[in-house]
Short mmCIF file of C-alpha atoms and ligand atoms in Angstrom, two decimals:
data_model
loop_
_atom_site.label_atom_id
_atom_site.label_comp_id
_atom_site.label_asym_id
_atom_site.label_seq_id
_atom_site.Cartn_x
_atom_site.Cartn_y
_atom_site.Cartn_z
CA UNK A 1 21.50 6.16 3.87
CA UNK A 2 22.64 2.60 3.69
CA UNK A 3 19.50 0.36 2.64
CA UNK A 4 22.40 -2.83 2.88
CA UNK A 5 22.40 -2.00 6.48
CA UNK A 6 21.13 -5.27 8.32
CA UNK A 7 18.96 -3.87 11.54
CA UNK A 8 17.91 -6.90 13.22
CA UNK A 9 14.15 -6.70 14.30
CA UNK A 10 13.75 -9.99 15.80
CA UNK A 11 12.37 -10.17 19.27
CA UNK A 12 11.41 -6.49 19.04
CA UNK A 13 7.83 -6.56 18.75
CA UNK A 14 8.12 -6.40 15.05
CA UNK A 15 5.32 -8.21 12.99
CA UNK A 16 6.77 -9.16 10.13
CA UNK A 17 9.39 -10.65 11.99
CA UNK A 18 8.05 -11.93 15.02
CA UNK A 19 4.65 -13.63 13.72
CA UNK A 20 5.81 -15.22 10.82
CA UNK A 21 6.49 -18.75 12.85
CA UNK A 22 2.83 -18.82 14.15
CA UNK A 23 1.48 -17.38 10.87
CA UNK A 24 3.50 -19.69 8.18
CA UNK A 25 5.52 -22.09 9.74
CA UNK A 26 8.95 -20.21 9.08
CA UNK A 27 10.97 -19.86 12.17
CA UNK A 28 12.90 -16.68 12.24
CA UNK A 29 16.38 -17.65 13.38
CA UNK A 30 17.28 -18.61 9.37
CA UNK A 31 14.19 -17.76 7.90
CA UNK A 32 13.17 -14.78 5.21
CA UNK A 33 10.02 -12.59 6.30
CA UNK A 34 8.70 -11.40 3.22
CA UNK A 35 4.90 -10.72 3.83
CA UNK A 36 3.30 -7.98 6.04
CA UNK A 37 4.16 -4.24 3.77
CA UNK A 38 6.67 -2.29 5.86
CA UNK A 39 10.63 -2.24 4.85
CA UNK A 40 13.72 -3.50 6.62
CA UNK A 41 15.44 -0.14 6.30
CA UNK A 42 15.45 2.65 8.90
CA UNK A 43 13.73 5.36 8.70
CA UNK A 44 15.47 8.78 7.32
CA UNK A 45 17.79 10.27 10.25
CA UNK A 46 16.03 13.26 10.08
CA UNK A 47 12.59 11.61 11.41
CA UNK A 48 14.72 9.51 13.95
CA UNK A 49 16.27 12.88 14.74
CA UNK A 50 12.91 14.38 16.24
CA UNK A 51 11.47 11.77 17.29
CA UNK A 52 14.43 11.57 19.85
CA UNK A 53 14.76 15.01 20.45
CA UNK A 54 10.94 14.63 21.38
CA UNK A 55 11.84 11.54 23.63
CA UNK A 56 14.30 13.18 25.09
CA UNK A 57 12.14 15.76 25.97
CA UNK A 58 10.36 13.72 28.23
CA UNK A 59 6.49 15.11 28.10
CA UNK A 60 3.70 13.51 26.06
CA UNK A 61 1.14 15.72 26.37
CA UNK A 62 -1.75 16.96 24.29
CA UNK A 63 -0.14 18.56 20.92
CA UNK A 64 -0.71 21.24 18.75
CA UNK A 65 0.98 19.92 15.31
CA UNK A 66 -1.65 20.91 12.89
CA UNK A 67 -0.71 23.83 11.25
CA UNK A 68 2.91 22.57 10.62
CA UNK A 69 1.90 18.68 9.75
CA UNK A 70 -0.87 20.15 7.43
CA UNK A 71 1.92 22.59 6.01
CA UNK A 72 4.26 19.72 5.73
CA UNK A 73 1.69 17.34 3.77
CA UNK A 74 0.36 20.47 1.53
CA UNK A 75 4.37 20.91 0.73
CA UNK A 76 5.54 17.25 -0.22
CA UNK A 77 1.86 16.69 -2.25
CA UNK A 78 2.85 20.05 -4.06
CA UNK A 79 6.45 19.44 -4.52
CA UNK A 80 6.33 15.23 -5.10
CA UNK A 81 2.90 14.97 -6.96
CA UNK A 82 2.41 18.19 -8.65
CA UNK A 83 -1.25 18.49 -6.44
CA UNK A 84 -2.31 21.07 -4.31
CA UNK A 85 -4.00 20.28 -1.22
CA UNK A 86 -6.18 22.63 0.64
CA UNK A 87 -5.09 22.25 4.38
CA UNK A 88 -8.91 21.83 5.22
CA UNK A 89 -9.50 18.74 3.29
CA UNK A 90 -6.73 17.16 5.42
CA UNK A 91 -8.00 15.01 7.77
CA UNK A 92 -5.90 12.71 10.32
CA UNK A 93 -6.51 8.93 10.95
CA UNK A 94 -4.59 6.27 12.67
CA UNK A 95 -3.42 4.70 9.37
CA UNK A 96 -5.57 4.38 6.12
CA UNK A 97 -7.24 1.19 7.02
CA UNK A 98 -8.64 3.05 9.59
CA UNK A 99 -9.34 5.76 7.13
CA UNK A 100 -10.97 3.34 5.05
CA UNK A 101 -13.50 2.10 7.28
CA UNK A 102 -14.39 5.85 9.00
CA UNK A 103 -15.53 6.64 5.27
CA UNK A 104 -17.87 3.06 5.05
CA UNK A 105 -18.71 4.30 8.39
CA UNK A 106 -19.37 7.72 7.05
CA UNK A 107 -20.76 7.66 3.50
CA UNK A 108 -22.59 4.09 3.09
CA UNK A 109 -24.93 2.34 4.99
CA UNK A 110 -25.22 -2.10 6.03
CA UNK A 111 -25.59 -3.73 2.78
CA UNK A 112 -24.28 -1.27 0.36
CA UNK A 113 -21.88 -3.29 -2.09
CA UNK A 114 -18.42 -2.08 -2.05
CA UNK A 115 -16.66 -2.40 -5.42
CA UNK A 116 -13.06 -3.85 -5.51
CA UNK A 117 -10.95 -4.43 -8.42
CA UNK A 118 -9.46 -7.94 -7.54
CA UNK A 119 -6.65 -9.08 -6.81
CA UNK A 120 -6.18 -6.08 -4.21
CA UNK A 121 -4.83 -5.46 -0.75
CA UNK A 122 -6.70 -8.09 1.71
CA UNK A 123 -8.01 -5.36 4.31
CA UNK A 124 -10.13 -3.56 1.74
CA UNK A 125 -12.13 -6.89 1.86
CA UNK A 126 -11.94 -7.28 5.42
CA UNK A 127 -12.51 -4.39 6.81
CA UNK A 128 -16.24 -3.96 4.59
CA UNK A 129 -17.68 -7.42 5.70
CA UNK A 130 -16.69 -6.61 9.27
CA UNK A 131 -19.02 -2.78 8.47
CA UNK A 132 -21.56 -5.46 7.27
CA UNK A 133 -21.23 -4.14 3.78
CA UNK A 134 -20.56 -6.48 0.47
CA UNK A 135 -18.14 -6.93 -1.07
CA UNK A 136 -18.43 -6.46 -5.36
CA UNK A 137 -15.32 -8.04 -6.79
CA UNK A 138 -14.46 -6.92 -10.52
CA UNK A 139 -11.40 -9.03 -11.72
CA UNK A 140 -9.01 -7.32 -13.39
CA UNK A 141 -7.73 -8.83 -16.43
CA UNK A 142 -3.93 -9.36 -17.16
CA UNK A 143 -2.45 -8.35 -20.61
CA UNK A 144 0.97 -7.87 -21.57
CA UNK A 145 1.91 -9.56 -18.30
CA UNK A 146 0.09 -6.48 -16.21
CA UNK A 147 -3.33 -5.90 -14.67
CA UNK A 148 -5.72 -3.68 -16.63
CA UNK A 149 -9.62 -3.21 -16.03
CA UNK A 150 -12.30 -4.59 -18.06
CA UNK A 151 -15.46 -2.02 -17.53
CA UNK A 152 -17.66 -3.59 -20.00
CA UNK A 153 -17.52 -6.55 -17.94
CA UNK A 154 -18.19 -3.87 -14.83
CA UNK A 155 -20.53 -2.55 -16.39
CA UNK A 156 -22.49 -5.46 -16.96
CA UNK A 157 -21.97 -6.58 -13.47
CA UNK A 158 -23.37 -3.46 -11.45
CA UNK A 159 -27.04 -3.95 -10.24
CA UNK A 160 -27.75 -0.49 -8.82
CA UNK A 161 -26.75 -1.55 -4.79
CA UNK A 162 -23.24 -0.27 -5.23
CA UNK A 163 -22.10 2.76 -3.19
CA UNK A 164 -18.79 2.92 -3.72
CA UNK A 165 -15.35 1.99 -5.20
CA UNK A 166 -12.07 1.43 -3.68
CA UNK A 167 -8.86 1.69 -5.66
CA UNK A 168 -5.68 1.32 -5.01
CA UNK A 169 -3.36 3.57 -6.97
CA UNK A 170 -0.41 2.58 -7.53
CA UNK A 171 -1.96 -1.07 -7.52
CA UNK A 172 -0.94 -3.50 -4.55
CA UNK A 173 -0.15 -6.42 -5.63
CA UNK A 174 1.26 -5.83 -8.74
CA UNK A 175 2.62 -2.90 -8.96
CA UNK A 176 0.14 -0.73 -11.47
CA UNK A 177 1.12 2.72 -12.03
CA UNK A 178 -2.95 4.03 -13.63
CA UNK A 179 -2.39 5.90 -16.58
CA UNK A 180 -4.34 9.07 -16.94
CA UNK A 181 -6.69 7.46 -19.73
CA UNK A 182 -7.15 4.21 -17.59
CA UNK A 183 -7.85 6.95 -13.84
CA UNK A 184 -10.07 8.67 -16.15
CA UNK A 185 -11.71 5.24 -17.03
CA UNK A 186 -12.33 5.11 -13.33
CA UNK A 187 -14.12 8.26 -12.88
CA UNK A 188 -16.49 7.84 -15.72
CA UNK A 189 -16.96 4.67 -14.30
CA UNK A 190 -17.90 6.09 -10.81
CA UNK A 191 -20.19 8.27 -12.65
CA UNK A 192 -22.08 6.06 -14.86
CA UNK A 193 -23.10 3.92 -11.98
CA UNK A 194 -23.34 7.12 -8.91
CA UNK A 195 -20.14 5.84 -6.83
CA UNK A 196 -18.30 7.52 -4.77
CA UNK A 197 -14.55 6.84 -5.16
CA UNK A 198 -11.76 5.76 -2.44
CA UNK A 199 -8.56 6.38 -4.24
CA UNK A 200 -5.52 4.52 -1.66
CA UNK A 201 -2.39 6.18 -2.90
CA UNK A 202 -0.19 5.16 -0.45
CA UNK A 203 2.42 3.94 -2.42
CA UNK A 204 2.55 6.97 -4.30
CA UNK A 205 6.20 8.09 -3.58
CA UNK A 206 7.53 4.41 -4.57
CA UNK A 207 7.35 4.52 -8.80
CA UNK A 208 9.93 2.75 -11.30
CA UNK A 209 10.85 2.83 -14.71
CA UNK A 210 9.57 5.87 -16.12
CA UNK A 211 6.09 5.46 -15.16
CA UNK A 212 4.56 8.61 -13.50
CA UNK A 213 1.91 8.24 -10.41
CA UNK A 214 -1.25 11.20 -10.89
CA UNK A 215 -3.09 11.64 -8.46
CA UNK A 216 -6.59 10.95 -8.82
CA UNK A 217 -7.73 13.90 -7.67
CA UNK A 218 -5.55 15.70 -11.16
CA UNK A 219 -6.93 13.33 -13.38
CA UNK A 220 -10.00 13.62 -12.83
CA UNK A 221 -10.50 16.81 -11.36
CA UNK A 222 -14.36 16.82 -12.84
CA UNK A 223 -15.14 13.91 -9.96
CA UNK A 224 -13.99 15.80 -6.93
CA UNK A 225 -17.50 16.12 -5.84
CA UNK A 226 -17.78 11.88 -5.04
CA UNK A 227 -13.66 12.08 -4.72
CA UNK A 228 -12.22 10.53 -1.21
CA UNK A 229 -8.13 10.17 -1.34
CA UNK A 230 -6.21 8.35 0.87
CA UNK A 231 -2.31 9.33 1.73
CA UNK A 232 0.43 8.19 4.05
CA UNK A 233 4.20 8.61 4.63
CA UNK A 234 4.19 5.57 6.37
CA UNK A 235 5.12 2.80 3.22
CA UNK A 236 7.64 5.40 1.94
CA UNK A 237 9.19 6.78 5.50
CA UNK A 238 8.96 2.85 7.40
CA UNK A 239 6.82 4.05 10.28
CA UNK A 240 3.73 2.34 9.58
CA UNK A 241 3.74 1.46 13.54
CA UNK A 242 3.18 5.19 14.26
CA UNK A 243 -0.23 4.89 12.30
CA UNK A 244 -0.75 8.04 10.89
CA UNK A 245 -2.39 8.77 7.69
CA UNK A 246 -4.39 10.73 5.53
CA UNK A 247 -8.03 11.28 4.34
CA UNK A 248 -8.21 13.87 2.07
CA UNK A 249 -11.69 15.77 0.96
CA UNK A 250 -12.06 17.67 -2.09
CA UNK A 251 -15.67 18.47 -1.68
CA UNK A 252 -16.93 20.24 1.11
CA UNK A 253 -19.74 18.42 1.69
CA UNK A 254 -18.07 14.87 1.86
CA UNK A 255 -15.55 17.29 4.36
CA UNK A 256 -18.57 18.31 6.29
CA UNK A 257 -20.25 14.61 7.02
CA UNK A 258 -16.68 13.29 7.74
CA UNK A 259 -15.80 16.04 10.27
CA UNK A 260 -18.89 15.23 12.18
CA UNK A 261 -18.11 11.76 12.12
CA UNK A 262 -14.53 12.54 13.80
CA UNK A 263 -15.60 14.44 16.17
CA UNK A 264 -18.25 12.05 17.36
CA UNK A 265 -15.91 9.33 17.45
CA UNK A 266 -13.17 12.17 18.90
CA UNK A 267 -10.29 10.51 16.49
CA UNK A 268 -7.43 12.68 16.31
CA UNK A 269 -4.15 12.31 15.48
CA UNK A 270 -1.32 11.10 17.63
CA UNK A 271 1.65 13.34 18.59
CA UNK A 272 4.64 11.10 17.39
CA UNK A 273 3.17 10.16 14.66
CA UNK A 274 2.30 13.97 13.37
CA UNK A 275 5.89 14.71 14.18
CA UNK A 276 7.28 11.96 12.17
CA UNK A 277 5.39 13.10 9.47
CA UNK A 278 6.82 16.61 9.53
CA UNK A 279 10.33 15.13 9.44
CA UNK A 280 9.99 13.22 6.58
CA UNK A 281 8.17 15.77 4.44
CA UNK A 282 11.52 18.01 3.57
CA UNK A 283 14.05 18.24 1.71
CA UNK A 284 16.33 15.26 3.53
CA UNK A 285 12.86 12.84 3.11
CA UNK A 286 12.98 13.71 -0.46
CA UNK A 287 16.71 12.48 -0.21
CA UNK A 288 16.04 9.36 1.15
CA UNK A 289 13.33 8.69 -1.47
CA UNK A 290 15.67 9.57 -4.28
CA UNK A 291 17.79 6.86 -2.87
CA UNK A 292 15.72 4.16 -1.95
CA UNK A 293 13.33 4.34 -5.36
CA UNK A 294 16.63 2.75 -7.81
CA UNK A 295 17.73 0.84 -4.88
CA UNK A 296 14.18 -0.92 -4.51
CA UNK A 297 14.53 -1.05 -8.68
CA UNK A 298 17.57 -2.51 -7.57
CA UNK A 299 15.93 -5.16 -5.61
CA UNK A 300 12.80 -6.03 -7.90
CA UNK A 301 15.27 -6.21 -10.84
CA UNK A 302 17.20 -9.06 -9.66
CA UNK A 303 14.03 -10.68 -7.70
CA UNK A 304 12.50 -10.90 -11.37
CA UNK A 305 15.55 -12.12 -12.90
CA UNK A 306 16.26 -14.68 -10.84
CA UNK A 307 12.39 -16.00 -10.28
CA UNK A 308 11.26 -15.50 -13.78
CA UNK A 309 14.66 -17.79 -14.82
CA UNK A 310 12.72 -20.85 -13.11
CA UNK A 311 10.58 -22.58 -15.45
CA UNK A 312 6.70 -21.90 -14.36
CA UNK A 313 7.34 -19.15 -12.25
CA UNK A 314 6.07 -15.80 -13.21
CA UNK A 315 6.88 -12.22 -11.22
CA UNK A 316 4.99 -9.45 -12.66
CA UNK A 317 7.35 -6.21 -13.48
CA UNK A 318 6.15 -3.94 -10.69
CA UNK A 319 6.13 0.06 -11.88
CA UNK A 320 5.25 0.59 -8.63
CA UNK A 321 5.67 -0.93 -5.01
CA UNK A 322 7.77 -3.57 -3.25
CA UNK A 323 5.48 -6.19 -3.75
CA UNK A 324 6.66 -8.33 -6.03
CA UNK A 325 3.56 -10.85 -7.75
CA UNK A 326 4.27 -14.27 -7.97
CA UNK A 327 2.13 -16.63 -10.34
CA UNK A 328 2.94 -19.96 -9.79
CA UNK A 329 0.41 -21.42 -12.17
CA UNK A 330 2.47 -22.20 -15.38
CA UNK A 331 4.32 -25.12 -13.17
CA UNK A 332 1.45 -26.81 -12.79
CA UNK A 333 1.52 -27.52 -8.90
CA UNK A 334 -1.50 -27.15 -6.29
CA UNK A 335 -0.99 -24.60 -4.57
CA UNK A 336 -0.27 -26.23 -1.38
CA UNK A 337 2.55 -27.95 -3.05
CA UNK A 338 4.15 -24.06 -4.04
CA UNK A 339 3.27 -22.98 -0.80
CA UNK A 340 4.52 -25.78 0.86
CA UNK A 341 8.23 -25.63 -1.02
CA UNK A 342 8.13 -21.55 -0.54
CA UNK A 343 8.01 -22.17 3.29
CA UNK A 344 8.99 -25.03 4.20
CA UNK A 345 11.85 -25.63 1.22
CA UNK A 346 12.76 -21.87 0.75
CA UNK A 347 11.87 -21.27 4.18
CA UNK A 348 10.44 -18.03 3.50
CA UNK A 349 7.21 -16.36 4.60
CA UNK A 350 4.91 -14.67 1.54
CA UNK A 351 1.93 -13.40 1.70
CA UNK A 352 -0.77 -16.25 0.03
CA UNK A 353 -2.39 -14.96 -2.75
CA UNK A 354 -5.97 -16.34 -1.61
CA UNK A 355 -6.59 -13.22 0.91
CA UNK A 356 -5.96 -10.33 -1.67
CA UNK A 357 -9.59 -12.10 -3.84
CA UNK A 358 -10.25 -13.35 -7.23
CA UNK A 359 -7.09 -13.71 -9.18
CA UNK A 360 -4.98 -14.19 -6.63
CA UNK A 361 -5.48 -17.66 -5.94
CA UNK A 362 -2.27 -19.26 -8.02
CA UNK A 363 -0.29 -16.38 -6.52
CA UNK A 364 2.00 -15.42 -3.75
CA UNK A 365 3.41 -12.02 -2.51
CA UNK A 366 7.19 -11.50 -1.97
CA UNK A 367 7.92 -8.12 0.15
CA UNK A 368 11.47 -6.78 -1.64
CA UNK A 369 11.43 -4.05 1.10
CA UNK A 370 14.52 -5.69 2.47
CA UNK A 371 18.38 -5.93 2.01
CA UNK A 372 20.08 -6.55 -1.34
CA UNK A 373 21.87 -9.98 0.30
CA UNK A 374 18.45 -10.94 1.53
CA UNK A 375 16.78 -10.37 -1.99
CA UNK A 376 19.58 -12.88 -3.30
CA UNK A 377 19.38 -15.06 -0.37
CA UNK A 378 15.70 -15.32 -1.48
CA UNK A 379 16.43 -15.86 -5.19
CA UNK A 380 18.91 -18.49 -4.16
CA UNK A 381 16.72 -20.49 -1.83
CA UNK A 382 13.75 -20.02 -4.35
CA UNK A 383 15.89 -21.53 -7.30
CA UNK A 384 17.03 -24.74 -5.32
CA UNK A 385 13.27 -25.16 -4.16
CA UNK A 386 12.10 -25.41 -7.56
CA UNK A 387 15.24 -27.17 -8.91
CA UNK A 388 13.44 -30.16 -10.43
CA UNK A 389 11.17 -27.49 -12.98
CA UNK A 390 14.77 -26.74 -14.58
C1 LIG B 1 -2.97 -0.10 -0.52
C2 LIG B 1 -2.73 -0.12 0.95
N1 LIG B 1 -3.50 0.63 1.76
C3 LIG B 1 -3.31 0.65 3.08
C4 LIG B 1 -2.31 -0.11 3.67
C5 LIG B 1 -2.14 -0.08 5.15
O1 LIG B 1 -2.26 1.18 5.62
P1 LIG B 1 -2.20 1.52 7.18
O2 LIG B 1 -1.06 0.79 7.77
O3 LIG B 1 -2.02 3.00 7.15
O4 LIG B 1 -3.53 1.12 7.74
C6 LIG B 1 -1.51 -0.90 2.87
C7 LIG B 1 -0.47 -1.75 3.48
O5 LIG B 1 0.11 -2.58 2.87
C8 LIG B 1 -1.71 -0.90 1.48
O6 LIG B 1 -0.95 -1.64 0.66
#
């Protein structure tokens, strides 16, 4: 595993690399792409392993994967998180976006409010407006320099038309690792007010500093019955292209409606992705995530360091992703001006805080999924940008 390694994934179909020209302004040849969530490192040889030996093969056809994916999941959950998963509360979908809207699709109806705990990842929003459901934002509050919830102020704010409540734990952006007292917060929450409860763990495998990720479905064991949790290998692994992911079902009732919903949309999973997945869950995937956690510390370390050193600038210490936070409101500037000298100064492409809701507005969102000389590159550029604040 080198994570210095430069792979160059320009002019390969990549996103992240490839749109962010039309999409900011920053042309790739000496720009930094630092937005959409998937890493610049390869994936673990053992995945790229299969998936060749399966290339190499030569035949596509219809699969039969499930006992040994669902073995595979039920092992690293076990062995990672401390959670046992029964293998029929696994269900496949073609990436946890997707996941999310099958269960809008599934368990509310047009016009059920959706609650969100703002800033959060921009699809959430998206993808509920587009299922003609609305969107409840509840800001969450920073103190100490992190997010934390405010439920009185929740509290206050539900009218009875909620459904349901997505959360994303650990938090993106911002890098939240939920303590048990603040998951259990959650589910009392979800309670009070008759919610069910999305809980988006994907970046469960990616935790700094001492803090510990639980699994919502631990914590609050006593909610399993309104309990929906959503896990991938894809932010950890780097195959987010091969869109496979997890919905996971406690109670067999949610299972029941959600199977019936599958099968009448006849969504199953896809063959290289289900492989991929079976690779990665082992011993040599739990090798590469022992090395890339303190090399992504690494990263976010000196990203801080460097951004937090220029006068106005604020990076929030992420416990938990590689999506570093930036608040740009102590220097003052609109934020076309910081937006315009991050682009067009820096010359590199973050996401803008606007699409991830309330709170995010004074923000932008640095991906650190990348090389250590890129990280510095950035920190360089950044510095010289801002020069003037010093
Ligand atoms: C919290 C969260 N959920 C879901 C996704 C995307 O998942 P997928 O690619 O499986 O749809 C992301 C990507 O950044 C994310 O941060």
């Amino acid at each position: 595993m080198n994570f210095d390694k430069i792979t160059d994934r320009r002019g390969t179909h990549c996103a992240k690399w490839d749109m962010m020209e039309p999409l900011y302004g920053v042309a790739p040849d000496d720009g930094l792409a630092m937005w959409v969530a998937d890493t610049d490192f390869e994936v673990p040889e053992v995945v790229s392993a299969r998936l060749r030996e399966m290339a190499d093969h030569g035949i596509y056809g219809y699969a039969n994967l499930e006992s040994d994916y669902k073995a595979a999941i039920q092992w690293w959950m076990e062995h990672r998180h401390g959670w046992q998963v029964d293998a029929d509360a696994i269900f496949t979908t073609t990436g946890l976006v997707n996941g999310v809207g099958l269960c809008l699709d599934t368990f509310t109806e047009a016009g059920d409010g959706i609650v969100l705990f703002t800033p959060v990842y921009h699809a959430f929003a998206k993808v509920i407006r587009l299922a003609g459901r609305e969107v409840v934002e509840c800001p969450m509050v920073v103190q100490d320099g992190r997010y934390t919830m405010d439920f009185a102020a929740y509290d206050a704010q539900m009218t009875g038309r909620e459904k349901m409540v997505i959360l994303c734990s650990p938090h993106n952006p911002g890098g939240r690792v939920w303590t048990r007292d603040e998951l259990q917060a959650v589910a009392a929450f979800c309670k009070r007010h008759d919610l069910l409860l999305i809980s988006d763990e994907i970046h469960h495998d990616l935790v700094f500093g001492g803090a510990r990720h639980i699994p919502m479905s631990l914590a609050a064991p006593e909610i399993s019955d309104r309990l929906i949790m959503l896990t991938a290998p894809s932010k950890t692994f780097n195959f987010a292209g091969l869109h496979t992911g997890q919905v996971i079902l406690p109670d067999e009732g949610l299972r029941a409606q959600f199977r019936r919903r599958m099968l009448a949309i006849y969504l199953q999973g896809n063959s290289a992705g289900e492989t991929a997945t079976i690779a990665a869950y082992s011993p040599e995937g739990v090798a590469y995530v022992e090395a890339l956690v303190p090399y992504l510390d690494g990263n976010r370390r000196l990203f801080d360091a460097a951004v937090n050193a220029i006068p106005g600038l604020k990076s929030m210490e992420l416990q938990s992703t590689y999506l570093a936070w930036v608040d740009f409101s102590g220097t003052g500037m609109s934020r076309e001006e910081f937006t315009r000298r991050v682009e067009q100064g820096a010359r590199i492409a973050a996401n803008h805080g606007t699409t991830f809701g309330s709170g995010g507005e004074s923000c932008l969102r640095f991906n650190l999924g990348t090389q250590r000389a890129r990280v510095q590159e950035a920190c360089e550029r950044l510095t010289q940008a801002f020069a003037d604040l010093q």
